[in-house]
mmCIF file of C-alpha atoms in Angstrom:
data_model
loop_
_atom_site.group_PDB
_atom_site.id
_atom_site.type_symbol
_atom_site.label_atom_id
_atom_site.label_comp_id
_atom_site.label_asym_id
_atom_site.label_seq_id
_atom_site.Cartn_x
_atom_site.Cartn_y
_atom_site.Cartn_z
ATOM 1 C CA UNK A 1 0.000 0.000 0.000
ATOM 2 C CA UNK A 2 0.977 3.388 -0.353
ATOM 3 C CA UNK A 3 0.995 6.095 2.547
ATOM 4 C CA UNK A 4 0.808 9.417 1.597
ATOM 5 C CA UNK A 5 1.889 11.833 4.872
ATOM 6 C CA UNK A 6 2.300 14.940 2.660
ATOM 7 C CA UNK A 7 0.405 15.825 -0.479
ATOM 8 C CA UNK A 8 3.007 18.682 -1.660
ATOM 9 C CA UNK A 9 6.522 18.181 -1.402
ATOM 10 C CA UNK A 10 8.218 20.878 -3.556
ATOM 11 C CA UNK A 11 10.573 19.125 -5.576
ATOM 12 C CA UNK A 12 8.342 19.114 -8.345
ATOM 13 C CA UNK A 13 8.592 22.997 -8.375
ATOM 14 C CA UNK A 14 11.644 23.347 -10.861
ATOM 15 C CA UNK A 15 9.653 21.405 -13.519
ATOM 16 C CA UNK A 16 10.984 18.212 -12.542
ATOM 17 C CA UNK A 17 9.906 14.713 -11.101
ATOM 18 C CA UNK A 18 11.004 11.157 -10.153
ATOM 19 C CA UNK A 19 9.838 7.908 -12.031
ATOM 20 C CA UNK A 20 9.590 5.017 -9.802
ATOM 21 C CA UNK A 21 13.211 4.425 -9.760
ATOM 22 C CA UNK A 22 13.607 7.671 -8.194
ATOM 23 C CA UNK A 23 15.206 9.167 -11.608
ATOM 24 C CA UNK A 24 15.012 12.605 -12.083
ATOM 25 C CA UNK A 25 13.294 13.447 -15.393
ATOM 26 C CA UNK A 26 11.706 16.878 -16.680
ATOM 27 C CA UNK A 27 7.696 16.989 -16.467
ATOM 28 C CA UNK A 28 7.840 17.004 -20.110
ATOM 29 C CA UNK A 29 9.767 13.711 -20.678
ATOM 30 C CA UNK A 30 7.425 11.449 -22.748
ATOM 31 C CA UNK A 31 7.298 8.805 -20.397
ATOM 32 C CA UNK A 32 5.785 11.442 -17.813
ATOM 33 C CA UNK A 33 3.546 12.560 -20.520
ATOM 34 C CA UNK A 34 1.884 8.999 -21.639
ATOM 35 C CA UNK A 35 1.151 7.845 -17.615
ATOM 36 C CA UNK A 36 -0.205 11.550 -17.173
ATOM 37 C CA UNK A 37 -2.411 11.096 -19.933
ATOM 38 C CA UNK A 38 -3.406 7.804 -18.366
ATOM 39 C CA UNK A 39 -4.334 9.397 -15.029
ATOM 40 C CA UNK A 40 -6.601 11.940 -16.958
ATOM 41 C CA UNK A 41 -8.079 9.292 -18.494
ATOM 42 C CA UNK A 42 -8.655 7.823 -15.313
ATOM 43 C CA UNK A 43 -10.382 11.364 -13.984
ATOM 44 C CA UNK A 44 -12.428 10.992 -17.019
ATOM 45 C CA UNK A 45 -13.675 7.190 -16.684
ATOM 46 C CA UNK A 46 -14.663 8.588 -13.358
ATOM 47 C CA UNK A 47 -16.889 11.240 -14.403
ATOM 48 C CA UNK A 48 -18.516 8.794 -16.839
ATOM 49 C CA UNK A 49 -19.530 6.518 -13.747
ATOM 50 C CA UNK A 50 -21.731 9.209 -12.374
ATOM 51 C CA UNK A 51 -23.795 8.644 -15.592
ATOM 52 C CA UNK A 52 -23.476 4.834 -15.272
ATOM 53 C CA UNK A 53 -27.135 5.178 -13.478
ATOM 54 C CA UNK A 54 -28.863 1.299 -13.939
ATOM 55 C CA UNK A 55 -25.743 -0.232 -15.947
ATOM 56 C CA UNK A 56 -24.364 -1.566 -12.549
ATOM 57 C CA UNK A 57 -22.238 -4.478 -14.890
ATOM 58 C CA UNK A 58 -20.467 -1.104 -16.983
ATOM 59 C CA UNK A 59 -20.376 0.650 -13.941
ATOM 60 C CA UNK A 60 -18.148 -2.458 -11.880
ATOM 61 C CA UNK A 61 -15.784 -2.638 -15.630
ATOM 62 C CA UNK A 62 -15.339 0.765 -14.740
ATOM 63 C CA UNK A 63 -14.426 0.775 -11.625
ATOM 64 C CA UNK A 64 -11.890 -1.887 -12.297
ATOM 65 C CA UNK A 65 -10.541 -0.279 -14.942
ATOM 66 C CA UNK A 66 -9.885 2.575 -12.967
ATOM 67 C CA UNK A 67 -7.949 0.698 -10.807
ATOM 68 C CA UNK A 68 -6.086 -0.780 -13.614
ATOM 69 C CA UNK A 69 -4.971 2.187 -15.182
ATOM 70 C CA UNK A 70 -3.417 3.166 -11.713
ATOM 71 C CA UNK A 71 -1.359 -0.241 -12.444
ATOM 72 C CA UNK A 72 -0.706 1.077 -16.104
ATOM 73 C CA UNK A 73 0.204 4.046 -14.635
ATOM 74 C CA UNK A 74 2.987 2.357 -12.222
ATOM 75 C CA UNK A 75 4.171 -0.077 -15.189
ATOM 76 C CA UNK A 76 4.730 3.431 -17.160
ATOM 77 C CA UNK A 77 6.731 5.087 -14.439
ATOM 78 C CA UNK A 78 9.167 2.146 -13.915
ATOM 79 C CA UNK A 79 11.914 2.339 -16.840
ATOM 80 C CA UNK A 80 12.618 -1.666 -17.905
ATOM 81 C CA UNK A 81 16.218 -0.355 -18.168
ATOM 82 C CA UNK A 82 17.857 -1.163 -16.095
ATOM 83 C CA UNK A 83 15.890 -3.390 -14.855
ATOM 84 C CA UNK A 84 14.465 -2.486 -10.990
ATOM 85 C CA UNK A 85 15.439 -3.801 -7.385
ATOM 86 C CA UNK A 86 12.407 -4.561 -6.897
ATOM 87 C CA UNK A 87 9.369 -6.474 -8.285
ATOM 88 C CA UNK A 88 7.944 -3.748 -10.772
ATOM 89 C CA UNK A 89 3.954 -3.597 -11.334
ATOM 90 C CA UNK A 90 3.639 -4.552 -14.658
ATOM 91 C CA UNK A 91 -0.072 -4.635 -16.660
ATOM 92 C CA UNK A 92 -0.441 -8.584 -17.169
ATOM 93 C CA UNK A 93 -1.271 -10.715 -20.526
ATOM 94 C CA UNK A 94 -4.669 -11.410 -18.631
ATOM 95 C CA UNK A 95 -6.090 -7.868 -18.161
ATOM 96 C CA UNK A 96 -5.914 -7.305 -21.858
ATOM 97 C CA UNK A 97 -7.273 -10.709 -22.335
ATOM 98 C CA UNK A 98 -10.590 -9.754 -19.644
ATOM 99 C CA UNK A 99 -11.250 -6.730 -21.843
ATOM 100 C CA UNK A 100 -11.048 -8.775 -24.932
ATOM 101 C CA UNK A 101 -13.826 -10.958 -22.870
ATOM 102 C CA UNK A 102 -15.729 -7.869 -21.899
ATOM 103 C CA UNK A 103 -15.435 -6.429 -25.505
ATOM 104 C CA UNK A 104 -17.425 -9.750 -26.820
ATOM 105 C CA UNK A 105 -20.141 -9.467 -23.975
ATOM 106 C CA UNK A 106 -20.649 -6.201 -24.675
ATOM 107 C CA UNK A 107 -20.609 -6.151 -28.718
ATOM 108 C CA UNK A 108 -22.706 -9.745 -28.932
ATOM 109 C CA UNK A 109 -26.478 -7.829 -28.600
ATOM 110 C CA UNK A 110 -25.655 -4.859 -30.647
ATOM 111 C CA UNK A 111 -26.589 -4.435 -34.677
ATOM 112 C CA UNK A 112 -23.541 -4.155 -36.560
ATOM 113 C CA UNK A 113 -22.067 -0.771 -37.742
ATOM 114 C CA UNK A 114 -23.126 0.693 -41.068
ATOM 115 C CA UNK A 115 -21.549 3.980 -40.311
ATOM 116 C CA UNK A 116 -19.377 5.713 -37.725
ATOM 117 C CA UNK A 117 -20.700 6.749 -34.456
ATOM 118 C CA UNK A 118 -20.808 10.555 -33.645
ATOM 119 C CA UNK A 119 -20.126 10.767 -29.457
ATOM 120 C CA UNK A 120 -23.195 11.234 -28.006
ATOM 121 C CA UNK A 121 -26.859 9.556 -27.070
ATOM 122 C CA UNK A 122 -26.678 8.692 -23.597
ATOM 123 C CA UNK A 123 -24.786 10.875 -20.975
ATOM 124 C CA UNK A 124 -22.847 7.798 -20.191
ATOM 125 C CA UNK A 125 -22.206 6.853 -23.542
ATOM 126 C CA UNK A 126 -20.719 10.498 -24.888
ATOM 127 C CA UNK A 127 -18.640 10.599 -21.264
ATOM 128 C CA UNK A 128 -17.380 6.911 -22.555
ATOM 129 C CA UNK A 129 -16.767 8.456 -25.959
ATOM 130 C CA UNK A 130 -14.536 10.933 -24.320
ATOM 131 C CA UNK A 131 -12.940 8.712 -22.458
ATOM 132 C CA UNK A 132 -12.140 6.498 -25.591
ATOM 133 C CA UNK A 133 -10.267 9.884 -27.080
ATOM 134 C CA UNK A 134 -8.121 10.438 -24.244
ATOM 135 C CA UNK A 135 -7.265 6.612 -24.052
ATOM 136 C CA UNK A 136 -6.183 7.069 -28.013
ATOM 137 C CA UNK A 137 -3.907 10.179 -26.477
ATOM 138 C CA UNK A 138 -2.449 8.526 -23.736
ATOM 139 C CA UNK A 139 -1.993 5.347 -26.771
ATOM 140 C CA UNK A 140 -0.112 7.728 -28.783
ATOM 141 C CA UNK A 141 1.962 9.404 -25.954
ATOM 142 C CA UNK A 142 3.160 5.875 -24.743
ATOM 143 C CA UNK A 143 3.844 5.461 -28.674
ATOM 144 C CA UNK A 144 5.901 8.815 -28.534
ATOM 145 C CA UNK A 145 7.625 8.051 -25.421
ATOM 146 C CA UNK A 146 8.757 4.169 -26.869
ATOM 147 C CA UNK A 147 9.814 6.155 -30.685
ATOM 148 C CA UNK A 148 12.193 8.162 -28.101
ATOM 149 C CA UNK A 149 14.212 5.295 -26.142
ATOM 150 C CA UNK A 150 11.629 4.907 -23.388
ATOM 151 C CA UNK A 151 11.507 1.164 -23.414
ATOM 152 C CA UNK A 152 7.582 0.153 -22.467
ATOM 153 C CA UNK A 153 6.200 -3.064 -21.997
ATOM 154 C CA UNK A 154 4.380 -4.340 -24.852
ATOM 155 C CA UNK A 155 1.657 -5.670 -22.943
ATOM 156 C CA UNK A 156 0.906 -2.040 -21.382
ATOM 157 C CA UNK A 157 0.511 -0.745 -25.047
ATOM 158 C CA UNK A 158 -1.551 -3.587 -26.184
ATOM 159 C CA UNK A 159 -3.723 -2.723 -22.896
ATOM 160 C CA UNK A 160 -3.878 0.521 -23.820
ATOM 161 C CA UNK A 161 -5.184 -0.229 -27.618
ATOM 162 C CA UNK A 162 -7.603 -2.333 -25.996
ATOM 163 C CA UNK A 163 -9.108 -0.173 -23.736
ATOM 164 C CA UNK A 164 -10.135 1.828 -26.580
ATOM 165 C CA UNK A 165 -11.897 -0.472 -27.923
ATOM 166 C CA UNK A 166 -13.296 -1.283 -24.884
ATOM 167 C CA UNK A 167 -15.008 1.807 -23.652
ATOM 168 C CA UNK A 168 -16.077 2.189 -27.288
ATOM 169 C CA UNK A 169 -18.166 -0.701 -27.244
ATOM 170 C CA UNK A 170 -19.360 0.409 -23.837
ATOM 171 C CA UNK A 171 -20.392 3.681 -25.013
ATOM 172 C CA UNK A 172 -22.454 2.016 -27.946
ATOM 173 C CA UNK A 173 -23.632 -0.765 -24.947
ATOM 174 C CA UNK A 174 -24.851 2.368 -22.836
ATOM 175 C CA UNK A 175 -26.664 3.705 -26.108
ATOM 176 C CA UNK A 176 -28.896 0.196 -26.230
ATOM 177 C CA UNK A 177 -30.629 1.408 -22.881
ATOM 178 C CA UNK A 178 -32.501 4.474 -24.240
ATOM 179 C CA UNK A 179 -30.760 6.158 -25.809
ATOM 180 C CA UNK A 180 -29.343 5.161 -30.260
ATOM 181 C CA UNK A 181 -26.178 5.430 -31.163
ATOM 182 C CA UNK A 182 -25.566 8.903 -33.415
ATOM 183 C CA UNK A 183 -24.525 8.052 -36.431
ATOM 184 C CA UNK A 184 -22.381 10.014 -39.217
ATOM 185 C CA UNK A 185 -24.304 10.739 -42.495
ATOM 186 C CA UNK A 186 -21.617 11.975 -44.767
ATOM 187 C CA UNK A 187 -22.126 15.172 -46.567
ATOM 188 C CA UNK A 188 -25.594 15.762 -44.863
ATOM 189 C CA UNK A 189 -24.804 19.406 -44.305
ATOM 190 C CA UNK A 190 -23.157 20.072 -47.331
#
């Protein structure tokens, strides 16, 4: 567990911060950038669960998730080289194969596409729409940060593409209860 004694601790104030291993980096170093982008993505799954209203088997996804990405956020943080003292916390083969699961459940009752969703319908659904954008962000950052020598565990980037899908399907899932999905018509206001 983690103890937190003191919430501000001023060595942040230079524009600096620590990764796990207690290396210095800039606030700007695209490893810092893709596992902030994961905790705003967090912040937003979070405001989508006050919308989650009678979809109590979204709303406990959710809530794992969230707790997941805290995980994701860790496995970001700790550079694979060199390797750490310690037993890192690393995003595991089987969380990316439980959304895969929940993807399936979630997909198996809905009509198939015939044209791109627009974010929107349900409150919960254009929150989960959001949150699928930011996921994409915080998929590209960890990208970014891997294209500039940040070594990243494949498994955390696979997670990451998943999730995507993921909260995508969830969105169109939270549609089904009242709400249809908003669809594209191209050239309509042409």
């Amino acid at each position: 567990m983690v103890t937190l004694n003191r919430i501000y601790t001023k060595t942040g104030d230079a524009g600096q911060t620590r990764l796990a291993s207690g290396q210095p980096v800039s606030k700007t170093d695209p490893r810092v950038e893709a596992y902030g982008a994961v905790d705003e993505l967090n912040a937003v799954i979070g405001v989508a669960r006050l919308h989650s209203g009678q979809n109590d088997r979204i709303d406990a996804m959710l809530g794992r998730i969230q707790n997941e990405l805290f995980d994701l956020g860790a496995d970001l943080a700790t550079p694979h080289d060199p390797p750490p003292k310690w037993e890192a916390l690393r995003i595991l083969d089987g969380q990316v194969e439980r959304l895969e699961s929940e993807i399936d459940w979630m997909n198996e009752s809905q009509k198939p596409l015939d044209s791109f969703i627009l974010p929107g319908g349900s409150p919960l659904s254009a929150h989960l729409h959001l949150a699928r954008t930011v996921c994409r962000r915080a998929e590209r950052q960890a990208v970014s940060a891997q294209d500039a020598g940040c070594a990243l565990s494949p498994i955390a980037l696979r997670y990451l593409n998943r999730l995507s899908d993921h909260l995508f399907v969830a969105a169109r899932r939270a549609n089904a209860h009242g709400a249809d999905d908003v669809k594209w018509v191209p050239g309509a206001t042409r």
